[in-house]
């Protein structure tokens, strides 16, 4: 059977070029030069990546830039380097020595700043402490913490000695932590007594104690005192973070690691299925993250880079910790919830610290919209000069709101497409030279070669929806799935040999801009039209009453599949049958009659992963009246699902 093409129905033709004064000051400010660079990178990708790599520090240079035995790649083979050295030591002999590396704000309002010199000192000490606990090169270390500077210290300390870190998001329960510790075979767990979330303590150490009942590989636990919560201390196993530091012998010489030495394991969000332990290595990841941070965020020496992602996700790894530090920038880290003590917390943080770049997720932006314009209006956000988004397709409505209300119309918005697997941003506008279209991630970065293809692998025409593939290896690509190379081969490379299957649907418009249409698994088939659910959702969100929408299909005898829309409303709108009809008509008007949802259900909340993404596979089961199957450990709030099911009756 040949599947018909995925039909794109999103109509969006507004164009937002960067303001002139942004362009004049930007790092990359000539479109012609940028196009030339992209063309050159496409023609000789290895030379392109090698040129970037030369800006970083290597103990030994590579023999070959790329060794590609599909689907296994080795980048910068033969080279040795150290990521922590590149993030820290490299800056110590420059004017950045006493520059803030991290500016951190705790949820209760406490603020700490760590300069490069201070961060370096702590990392050396903690690296020494880990060695004192018997951690050696290649050993796995689980980091189960909140957003505290010590989490970054722990990651960098692992990188310094060549231990492989596996950060487990601090919002996960004991079972999810246990499974991830066991999958990676972690020897040490680094945690804290508790973390702050909406004024309440999340009992991390209690969760660790429970998880460790069934984790034979763990020998030691390091506990940071954060909230002062009462904890039990298992003698011989548990150690206090600061006591360890006080007695540690600093590890001043970084370990000289092979470029392909594993740097970290990170489990994906689990939006579509069981999370995968994605493995990244040292050299290639460093190069990809270094260049993408600098270019996409147009990073300048004086920037204060505020990425709201938790370090438990890849965005936190690449754009809170490694990317900014590799560039000698200042990264702003916030510990708590965006609605504590009130829903203006982020705006208050931006105003008080003077953040110049804000990088957040569509789910957060839709929440900000729902909470109301009056909140950002109370704060001076004029320090912002660039905005970014990642994690899901952003609805044009949310994009323009972000641009206008948060960016005051003067900040370019970079919609960045990438995945845990890609390590770094793959598709995004260079803010000064690629005019933005709301809802489009625009163009692939130099050196990144993507295609949108039909099911038979042939290239789609303009505006024809298809599968997004990456045609060639890139330095920050995943190398394998931890402990399951067969899954790596099968999931990403089997269908189109030599080309990486992203799992996302996309189309390329007549200007070459890429529009992400959601996951291939979420494509619905209505009366012969294959639609990306993201577009129907965007049509719903463009109605003034709608805060958020998720569209899934259920089997229908007549149409093949019928559309079921789950809708959350903005404050002040009532869930009435009249509104249901209005919304269905609105979709018909925006897209066409065929896309009109057959059922609209109002919901107080949608089931999301802990990284904030809508879990459509669970909604599909609700819509079809089925039991929930598959992995739900990444679900943020099980009650949401229960409520949706009880609404069913
Ligand atoms: P799993 O792979 O376990 O189902 P996940 O795909 O949600 O989880 P991540 O690696 O955190 O895990 O997310 C990457 C995915 O997020 C992408 O494949 C894409 O579907 C979506 N995504 C990220 N950024 C964007 C963006 N700018 N536009 C559209 N979609 C995006
Ligand atoms: Mg994925």
XYZ file of C-alpha atoms and ligand atoms in Angstrom:
681
model
C 0.000 0.000 0.000
C 1.357 3.416 -0.815
C 0.367 6.036 1.681
C -0.885 9.260 0.197
C 1.080 12.357 1.015
C 0.555 14.210 4.267
C -1.521 17.186 3.371
C -0.595 20.511 4.826
C -3.429 22.878 5.609
C -1.749 25.540 7.669
C -1.997 28.915 5.996
C 0.541 31.337 7.313
C 2.332 33.840 5.150
C 3.389 36.605 7.509
C 7.080 37.386 7.381
C 9.058 38.913 10.238
C 12.506 40.200 9.328
C 14.785 41.219 12.205
C 14.799 44.939 13.013
C 17.632 46.921 11.394
C 19.528 47.613 14.630
C 19.487 43.901 15.479
C 20.933 43.130 12.066
C 23.731 45.692 12.254
C 25.016 44.262 15.518
C 24.501 40.600 14.714
C 27.331 38.089 14.347
C 25.912 36.776 11.117
C 24.414 39.776 9.347
C 24.794 39.176 5.637
C 22.321 36.840 4.017
C 24.573 36.343 1.028
C 27.489 35.359 3.226
C 25.230 33.029 5.174
C 23.884 31.373 2.048
C 27.422 30.946 0.783
C 28.433 29.364 4.055
C 25.505 26.949 3.948
C 26.272 25.996 0.373
C 29.911 25.451 1.218
C 29.052 23.391 4.295
C 26.772 21.240 2.197
C 29.458 20.723 -0.405
C 32.165 19.832 2.118
C 30.582 19.167 5.507
C 33.702 17.701 7.037
C 35.730 20.818 6.319
C 32.918 22.896 7.783
C 32.822 20.981 11.058
C 36.597 20.792 11.285
C 36.816 24.560 10.974
C 34.470 25.009 13.930
C 36.255 22.325 15.929
C 39.506 24.235 15.502
C 38.093 27.015 17.663
C 38.019 24.629 20.617
C 40.787 23.002 22.602
C 42.095 19.527 21.775
C 45.063 17.774 23.375
C 45.570 15.827 20.192
C 44.043 16.664 16.814
C 41.977 14.146 14.870
C 43.239 11.779 12.226
C 39.952 11.874 10.376
C 37.011 14.209 10.785
C 34.448 11.525 10.050
C 34.506 7.796 9.865
C 31.076 6.702 8.638
C 30.113 3.072 8.574
C 26.363 3.482 8.357
C 24.686 3.751 10.719
C 27.672 4.138 13.020
C 29.705 7.314 12.976
C 32.961 8.324 14.601
C 33.679 12.037 14.623
C 37.135 13.504 15.131
C 38.601 10.023 15.445
C 41.988 9.903 17.108
C 41.535 13.288 18.766
C 41.544 13.797 22.509
C 39.870 16.598 24.405
C 37.950 17.415 27.566
C 34.579 19.107 27.594
C 34.916 20.546 31.097
C 38.263 22.047 30.113
C 36.621 23.690 27.127
C 33.746 24.987 29.259
C 35.896 26.289 32.109
C 39.705 26.165 32.054
C 39.850 27.592 28.540
C 38.331 30.863 29.794
C 40.478 31.254 32.890
C 43.334 32.957 31.109
C 41.027 35.491 29.512
C 38.934 38.420 30.695
C 36.209 35.890 31.455
C 38.025 34.568 34.508
C 35.872 36.555 36.916
C 32.848 36.859 34.676
C 29.640 35.223 35.884
C 29.281 31.753 34.433
C 26.036 31.026 36.232
C 23.493 33.392 37.696
C 21.071 31.340 39.689
C 17.798 32.205 41.353
C 16.237 29.813 43.830
C 12.492 29.475 44.045
C 12.341 31.095 47.498
C 14.150 34.089 45.985
C 17.751 33.448 47.006
C 20.278 34.408 44.341
C 23.791 33.084 43.704
C 26.363 33.968 41.125
C 29.292 31.759 40.236
C 32.141 33.141 38.193
C 34.132 30.978 35.810
C 36.931 30.808 38.368
C 34.545 29.788 41.156
C 32.737 27.232 39.046
C 36.053 25.795 37.909
C 37.210 25.426 41.493
C 34.041 23.600 42.557
C 34.119 21.337 39.542
C 37.753 20.389 40.216
C 36.919 19.661 43.834
C 33.840 17.650 43.055
C 35.662 15.721 40.322
C 38.246 14.845 42.970
C 35.484 13.848 45.377
C 33.944 11.509 42.804
C 37.325 9.907 42.244
C 37.606 9.526 45.980
C 34.397 7.497 45.850
C 35.945 5.214 43.282
C 34.395 6.694 40.161
C 36.570 6.012 37.129
C 36.508 6.857 33.472
C 33.507 5.215 31.813
C 31.572 4.646 35.063
C 27.999 5.910 35.035
C 26.811 8.509 37.508
C 23.117 9.322 37.937
C 22.249 12.916 38.743
C 18.799 13.298 40.266
C 18.550 16.911 41.339
C 16.536 20.045 40.983
C 17.717 23.127 39.131
C 20.600 24.039 41.412
C 24.112 25.137 40.410
C 25.493 21.941 41.947
C 23.692 19.958 39.247
C 25.832 21.738 36.664
C 28.881 21.206 38.898
C 28.098 17.480 39.004
C 27.732 17.226 35.217
C 30.970 19.093 34.588
C 32.812 17.071 37.220
C 31.780 13.867 35.455
C 32.915 15.302 32.134
C 36.235 16.261 33.709
C 37.098 12.705 34.735
C 35.340 10.909 31.892
C 32.481 9.487 33.955
C 29.260 9.189 31.962
C 26.428 11.194 33.467
C 22.808 10.269 33.289
C 20.670 13.144 34.504
C 17.242 11.985 35.594
C 14.667 14.756 35.763
C 13.926 15.619 39.397
C 10.178 15.428 38.745
C 10.312 11.681 38.166
C 9.077 9.298 40.834
C 11.163 6.575 42.484
C 10.189 3.872 39.950
C 11.214 5.908 36.916
C 14.478 6.773 38.670
C 15.108 3.131 39.562
C 14.570 1.988 35.967
C 16.937 4.615 34.600
C 19.619 3.847 37.212
C 19.379 0.152 36.403
C 19.375 0.646 32.653
C 22.593 2.653 32.878
C 24.117 0.617 35.718
C 25.013 3.756 37.666
C 27.650 3.427 40.377
C 26.922 6.704 42.146
C 23.777 8.803 42.536
C 24.023 12.529 43.171
C 20.924 14.061 44.677
C 19.714 16.587 47.213
C 17.605 16.412 50.353
C 14.623 17.923 48.562
C 13.945 20.490 45.899
C 11.557 23.421 45.850
C 8.491 23.300 43.638
C 5.646 25.785 44.122
C 6.706 26.390 47.677
C 6.589 22.689 48.525
C 9.450 20.300 49.022
C 9.886 17.495 46.507
C 11.467 14.683 48.547
C 14.301 13.682 46.241
C 16.323 11.823 48.839
C 13.277 9.814 49.940
C 12.740 8.832 46.295
C 16.381 7.837 45.981
C 16.135 5.695 49.117
C 13.127 3.900 47.626
C 14.688 3.507 44.204
C 17.882 2.127 45.748
C 16.028 -0.803 47.254
C 16.307 -2.326 43.799
C 19.456 -0.914 42.230
C 22.341 -3.316 42.799
C 24.887 -1.224 40.882
C 24.808 1.824 43.182
C 27.662 2.074 45.700
C 27.464 5.671 46.853
C 24.971 8.513 47.160
C 25.985 12.151 47.401
C 23.413 14.421 48.986
C 23.345 18.180 48.624
C 21.660 20.078 51.412
C 19.169 22.394 49.748
C 15.912 22.739 51.666
C 17.017 21.347 55.018
C 14.431 18.563 54.849
C 14.938 15.695 57.243
C 16.701 12.774 55.583
C 17.990 9.409 56.608
C 21.658 8.859 56.052
C 22.852 5.359 55.319
C 26.322 5.010 56.813
C 29.049 4.147 54.339
C 26.734 4.769 51.378
C 25.508 8.331 51.779
C 27.801 11.360 51.759
C 27.191 15.038 52.237
C 28.055 17.107 49.164
C 29.818 19.871 51.041
C 31.633 17.573 53.452
C 33.022 15.734 50.433
C 34.125 19.001 48.839
C 35.824 20.128 52.031
C 38.044 17.061 52.123
C 38.453 16.437 48.378
C 41.725 16.598 46.530
C 40.949 18.808 43.515
C 41.261 17.240 40.118
C 43.114 20.066 38.404
C 44.330 18.120 35.350
C 41.353 17.103 33.221
C 41.297 13.595 31.811
C 42.373 13.546 28.178
C 39.477 11.760 26.576
C 38.997 10.253 23.188
C 36.627 12.354 21.083
C 34.283 9.360 20.955
C 34.362 8.766 24.708
C 30.720 8.657 25.942
C 29.761 11.897 27.648
C 26.228 11.205 28.765
C 23.172 9.029 28.542
C 19.851 10.807 28.477
C 16.424 9.255 28.270
C 13.985 10.885 25.799
C 10.747 12.485 26.968
C 8.717 9.388 26.201
C 6.057 11.200 24.246
C 5.641 8.333 21.833
C 6.721 5.277 23.779
C 9.230 3.814 26.187
C 12.074 6.292 26.750
C 15.330 5.485 25.018
C 18.753 5.946 26.633
C 20.316 8.184 24.031
C 24.128 8.121 24.089
C 26.196 11.182 23.227
C 29.953 11.320 22.967
C 32.455 14.036 23.786
C 33.985 15.723 20.754
C 31.119 15.838 18.285
C 28.574 16.926 20.874
C 30.911 19.701 21.985
C 31.329 21.025 18.450
C 27.607 20.941 17.623
C 26.498 22.578 20.826
C 29.224 25.219 20.758
C 28.391 26.398 17.236
C 24.609 26.232 17.497
C 24.512 28.214 20.740
C 26.700 30.930 19.321
C 24.979 31.249 15.966
C 21.299 30.625 16.644
C 21.202 32.833 19.735
C 23.590 35.326 18.164
C 25.431 35.104 21.460
C 27.432 38.121 22.575
C 29.853 38.569 25.420
C 27.395 40.728 27.375
C 24.357 38.477 27.001
C 22.471 36.932 29.873
C 21.126 33.719 28.422
C 17.955 32.455 30.104
C 16.903 28.975 29.068
C 13.997 27.769 31.180
C 14.462 24.073 30.398
C 15.247 21.715 33.221
C 18.685 20.095 33.118
C 16.815 16.792 33.185
C 16.126 17.312 29.463
C 18.474 17.695 26.561
C 17.674 21.396 26.234
C 18.978 21.905 29.754
C 22.140 19.944 28.940
C 22.895 21.773 25.718
C 21.564 25.277 26.314
C 21.656 25.843 30.080
C 25.002 24.196 30.784
C 27.305 23.172 27.946
C 26.466 25.581 25.114
C 26.644 28.829 27.095
C 29.775 27.766 29.001
C 31.582 26.618 25.865
C 30.994 30.133 24.581
C 32.069 31.862 27.772
C 28.587 33.300 28.224
C 26.515 33.854 31.351
C 23.710 31.369 31.845
C 20.722 32.251 34.004
C 19.275 29.298 35.856
C 15.973 29.341 37.727
C 15.113 26.680 40.262
C 11.372 26.681 40.529
C 7.954 26.884 38.950
C 7.000 29.728 36.589
C 3.832 30.387 38.596
C 5.342 30.747 42.031
C 4.704 32.841 44.018
C 2.623 34.198 41.142
C 2.268 33.808 37.400
C 4.572 36.725 36.680
C 7.661 35.035 38.123
C 9.575 34.721 34.853
C 8.922 38.332 33.920
C 10.127 39.406 37.317
C 13.313 37.317 36.902
C 13.984 38.803 33.474
C 13.487 42.324 34.781
C 15.598 41.943 37.912
C 18.543 40.198 36.262
C 18.306 41.865 32.884
C 18.100 38.698 30.802
C 18.710 39.359 27.123
C 17.788 35.966 25.633
C 14.781 33.874 26.618
C 14.518 30.280 25.407
C 11.401 28.376 26.406
C 8.774 25.913 25.151
C 5.458 26.378 23.329
C 3.650 24.719 26.222
C 4.978 27.460 28.520
C 4.100 30.182 26.037
C 0.524 28.914 25.789
C 0.315 28.943 29.584
C 1.599 32.538 29.661
C -1.077 33.508 27.134
C -3.722 31.821 29.224
C -2.572 33.628 32.358
C -2.984 36.991 30.651
C -1.143 39.927 29.093
C -1.408 42.057 32.204
C 1.326 40.005 33.911
C 4.223 40.680 31.529
C 2.883 44.238 31.145
C 3.759 44.920 34.778
C 7.439 44.256 34.152
C 10.194 45.927 32.218
C 11.240 43.368 29.624
C 13.298 45.775 27.556
C 16.536 43.873 28.290
C 15.328 41.060 26.008
C 16.718 41.076 22.493
C 16.102 37.531 21.279
C 13.470 34.878 21.960
C 13.573 31.171 21.289
C 11.273 28.173 21.429
C 11.723 24.408 21.356
C 9.904 21.190 22.128
C 6.796 21.131 20.000
C 5.524 22.833 16.894
C 4.602 26.349 17.946
C 1.170 27.532 16.840
C 1.418 30.752 14.818
C -0.963 32.326 17.338
C 1.413 31.592 20.213
C 4.399 32.703 18.116
C 2.941 36.112 17.332
C 1.856 36.570 20.927
C 5.397 35.782 22.106
C 6.877 38.132 19.530
C 4.543 41.007 20.367
C 3.831 40.688 24.078
C 7.147 39.407 25.392
C 9.477 40.637 22.674
C 7.772 43.985 22.235
C 7.980 43.399 18.475
C 11.734 44.061 18.507
C 13.095 40.568 19.268
C 13.519 37.938 16.570
C 11.982 34.595 17.538
C 14.047 31.512 16.788
C 11.893 28.399 16.525
C 14.457 25.653 16.968
C 13.784 22.091 15.871
C 15.903 19.320 17.301
C 15.710 16.218 19.471
C 17.462 14.484 22.342
C 18.990 12.336 19.614
C 20.387 15.235 17.612
C 22.180 16.737 20.639
C 22.016 20.241 19.233
C 19.708 22.496 17.243
C 19.302 21.295 13.644
C 16.740 23.605 12.052
C 16.378 27.250 13.085
C 16.668 30.711 11.613
C 19.866 32.680 11.917
C 17.983 35.504 13.555
C 19.376 38.455 11.641
C 19.441 37.027 8.151
C 16.550 34.588 7.927
C 13.215 36.411 8.231
C 10.888 34.394 10.415
C 7.506 32.955 9.544
C 5.386 32.166 12.608
C 5.253 28.407 13.038
C 8.214 27.577 10.806
C 11.604 26.470 12.119
C 12.890 27.861 8.793
C 16.204 26.494 7.470
C 18.626 23.774 8.508
C 21.860 24.983 10.109
C 25.023 24.983 7.993
C 26.336 21.443 7.672
C 22.923 19.904 8.351
C 21.396 18.209 5.339
C 17.697 17.364 5.627
C 15.024 16.102 3.269
C 11.280 15.759 3.357
C 10.409 12.508 1.639
C 7.493 10.347 0.647
C 7.091 6.852 1.974
C 9.168 5.489 -0.882
C 12.032 7.849 -0.052
C 11.554 10.191 -2.992
C 11.764 13.909 -2.314
C 8.464 15.719 -1.701
C 7.565 18.740 -3.782
C 7.009 22.191 -2.302
C 4.369 22.182 0.439
C 3.890 18.449 0.197
C 3.957 16.906 3.654
C 6.267 13.978 4.263
C 8.832 12.428 6.567
C 11.714 14.525 7.823
C 15.071 12.827 7.311
C 18.629 13.902 7.995
C 20.639 12.772 5.005
C 24.098 12.683 6.504
C 25.729 12.177 9.865
C 26.431 15.273 11.966
C 28.861 15.658 14.876
C 26.368 15.878 17.758
C 24.271 12.923 16.618
C 23.494 10.127 19.040
C 25.855 7.193 18.685
C 23.612 4.430 19.972
C 20.829 3.601 22.396
C 22.436 2.568 25.661
C 22.609 -1.206 25.867
C 20.441 -1.659 22.792
C 22.270 -0.949 19.577
C 19.713 -3.009 17.671
C 17.054 -0.502 18.688
C 19.305 2.315 17.482
C 19.653 0.682 14.085
C 16.013 -0.309 13.831
C 14.395 2.883 15.053
C 16.470 5.467 13.229
C 18.222 3.891 10.262
C 16.457 0.758 9.081
C 13.740 2.365 7.008
C 15.978 4.553 4.849
C 19.471 3.079 5.016
C 22.147 5.700 5.584
C 19.592 8.390 6.350
C 18.354 9.289 9.821
C 14.598 8.991 10.386
C 13.532 11.767 12.744
C 10.024 10.432 13.336
C 8.558 13.857 12.603
C 6.457 14.970 9.666
C 7.268 18.189 7.824
C 6.852 20.121 4.632
C 9.108 22.552 2.850
C 7.488 25.631 1.384
C 8.346 27.443 -1.835
C 11.052 29.463 0.002
C 12.669 26.320 1.346
C 11.331 26.944 4.862
C 10.584 23.865 6.930
C 7.294 23.488 8.756
C 7.139 20.736 11.347
C 3.789 18.973 11.359
C 4.091 16.836 14.477
C 5.091 13.235 14.884
C 4.459 10.725 12.141
C 2.647 8.613 14.734
C 0.202 11.469 15.203
C -0.751 11.880 11.546
C -4.466 11.287 11.091
C -6.322 10.070 8.055
C -9.666 11.771 7.528
C -11.699 10.972 4.451
C -8.563 10.295 2.462
C -6.686 13.338 3.732
C -3.603 12.672 5.808
C -3.249 15.559 8.207
C -0.659 16.495 10.778
C -2.572 17.043 13.990
C -0.436 20.065 14.823
C -2.133 22.068 12.109
C -5.681 21.329 13.246
C -4.559 22.218 16.750
C -3.164 25.504 15.497
C -6.499 26.340 13.905
C -8.230 25.728 17.236
C -5.668 27.751 19.184
C -6.184 30.672 16.819
C -9.694 31.052 18.296
C -9.693 33.622 21.134
C -11.361 31.256 23.603
C -8.843 28.442 23.238
C -5.709 28.115 25.327
C -4.529 24.717 24.163
C -5.755 21.892 21.970
C -4.833 18.322 21.157
C -6.324 16.494 18.229
C -6.343 12.724 17.800
C -8.208 10.253 15.649
C -10.533 7.397 16.382
C -11.653 4.827 13.839
C -14.727 5.779 11.852
C -16.516 3.472 9.446
C -17.351 6.176 6.974
C -14.332 8.440 6.997
C -11.589 6.049 7.982
C -10.799 8.156 10.994
C -12.775 10.793 12.844
C -11.164 13.692 14.655
C -11.527 14.148 18.370
C -10.316 17.470 19.762
C -9.470 17.997 23.396
C -9.598 21.687 24.191
C -8.653 23.746 27.229
C -10.145 27.208 27.408
C -8.657 30.522 28.394
C -9.703 32.004 31.697
C -13.120 33.660 31.373
C -14.604 31.368 28.714
C -17.364 28.875 29.465
C -17.442 25.338 28.202
C -20.770 25.333 26.371
C -22.231 23.354 23.478
C -22.574 26.593 21.568
C -18.840 27.118 21.880
C -18.236 23.574 20.611
C -20.171 24.365 17.442
C -18.390 27.685 17.089
C -14.993 26.003 17.383
C -15.861 23.286 14.881
C -17.015 25.959 12.436
C -13.868 27.932 13.112
C -11.728 24.962 12.051
C -13.875 24.469 8.965
C -13.295 28.075 8.066
C -9.558 28.058 8.784
C -8.768 24.754 7.101
C -11.770 23.261 5.372
C -14.860 21.251 6.202
C -13.052 17.927 6.052
C -10.877 18.921 9.019
C -13.809 19.795 11.245
C -13.489 17.815 14.473
C -16.292 15.287 14.923
C -16.090 15.540 18.665
C -14.875 18.424 20.775
C -14.232 17.767 24.425
C -13.381 20.452 26.913
C -10.746 19.497 29.414
C -9.326 21.346 32.386
C -5.881 20.028 31.461
C -4.230 17.818 28.865
C -1.972 14.863 29.655
C 1.615 15.976 29.249
C 5.055 14.542 29.673
C 7.105 15.971 32.455
C 8.849 18.094 29.868
C 5.480 19.628 29.028
C 4.611 17.913 25.752
C 1.130 16.732 25.000
C 0.929 12.929 25.022
C -1.384 12.291 22.129
C -0.933 8.540 22.276
C -2.755 8.561 25.637
C -5.492 10.830 24.310
C -5.919 8.489 21.365
C -6.698 5.712 23.816
C -9.137 7.912 25.705
C -10.844 8.906 22.452
C -11.141 5.292 21.418
C -12.483 4.286 24.828
C -9.500 1.999 25.396
C -7.498 1.259 28.484
C -4.201 3.065 28.848
C -1.349 0.910 27.624
C 2.367 1.493 27.358
C 4.670 3.537 29.509
C 3.076 6.247 31.649
C 6.032 6.956 33.921
C 6.766 10.132 32.000
C 3.229 11.439 32.443
C 3.180 14.554 34.533
C -0.115 14.036 36.304
C -2.031 10.762 36.219
C -5.117 12.551 37.544
C -5.471 14.403 34.272
C -6.014 11.112 32.509
C -8.434 9.878 35.150
C -10.465 13.085 34.856
C -10.621 12.777 31.086
C -11.824 9.217 31.384
C -14.483 10.030 33.950
C -15.744 12.864 31.732
C -16.397 10.118 29.233
C -19.351 8.631 31.068
P 10.136 10.176 22.638
O 11.138 10.186 21.522
O 10.530 9.318 23.779
O 8.739 9.964 22.170
P 10.270 13.069 22.554
O 10.444 12.896 21.094
O 9.183 13.960 23.044
O 10.123 11.657 23.272
P 12.545 14.840 22.816
O 13.800 14.374 22.217
O 12.621 15.626 24.080
O 11.651 13.588 23.169
O 11.744 15.733 21.797
C 12.053 15.853 20.431
C 10.779 16.042 19.637
O 10.124 17.265 20.019
C 10.976 16.208 18.159
O 11.114 14.961 17.513
C 9.705 16.936 17.745
O 8.615 16.051 17.622
C 9.470 17.863 18.912
N 10.054 19.196 18.654
C 11.136 19.741 19.239
N 11.349 20.997 18.823
C 10.397 21.275 17.913
C 10.078 22.420 17.100
N 10.779 23.534 17.167
N 9.030 22.314 16.272
C 8.300 21.183 16.195
N 8.535 20.098 16.941
C 9.565 20.128 17.790
Mg 11.485 11.516 20.014
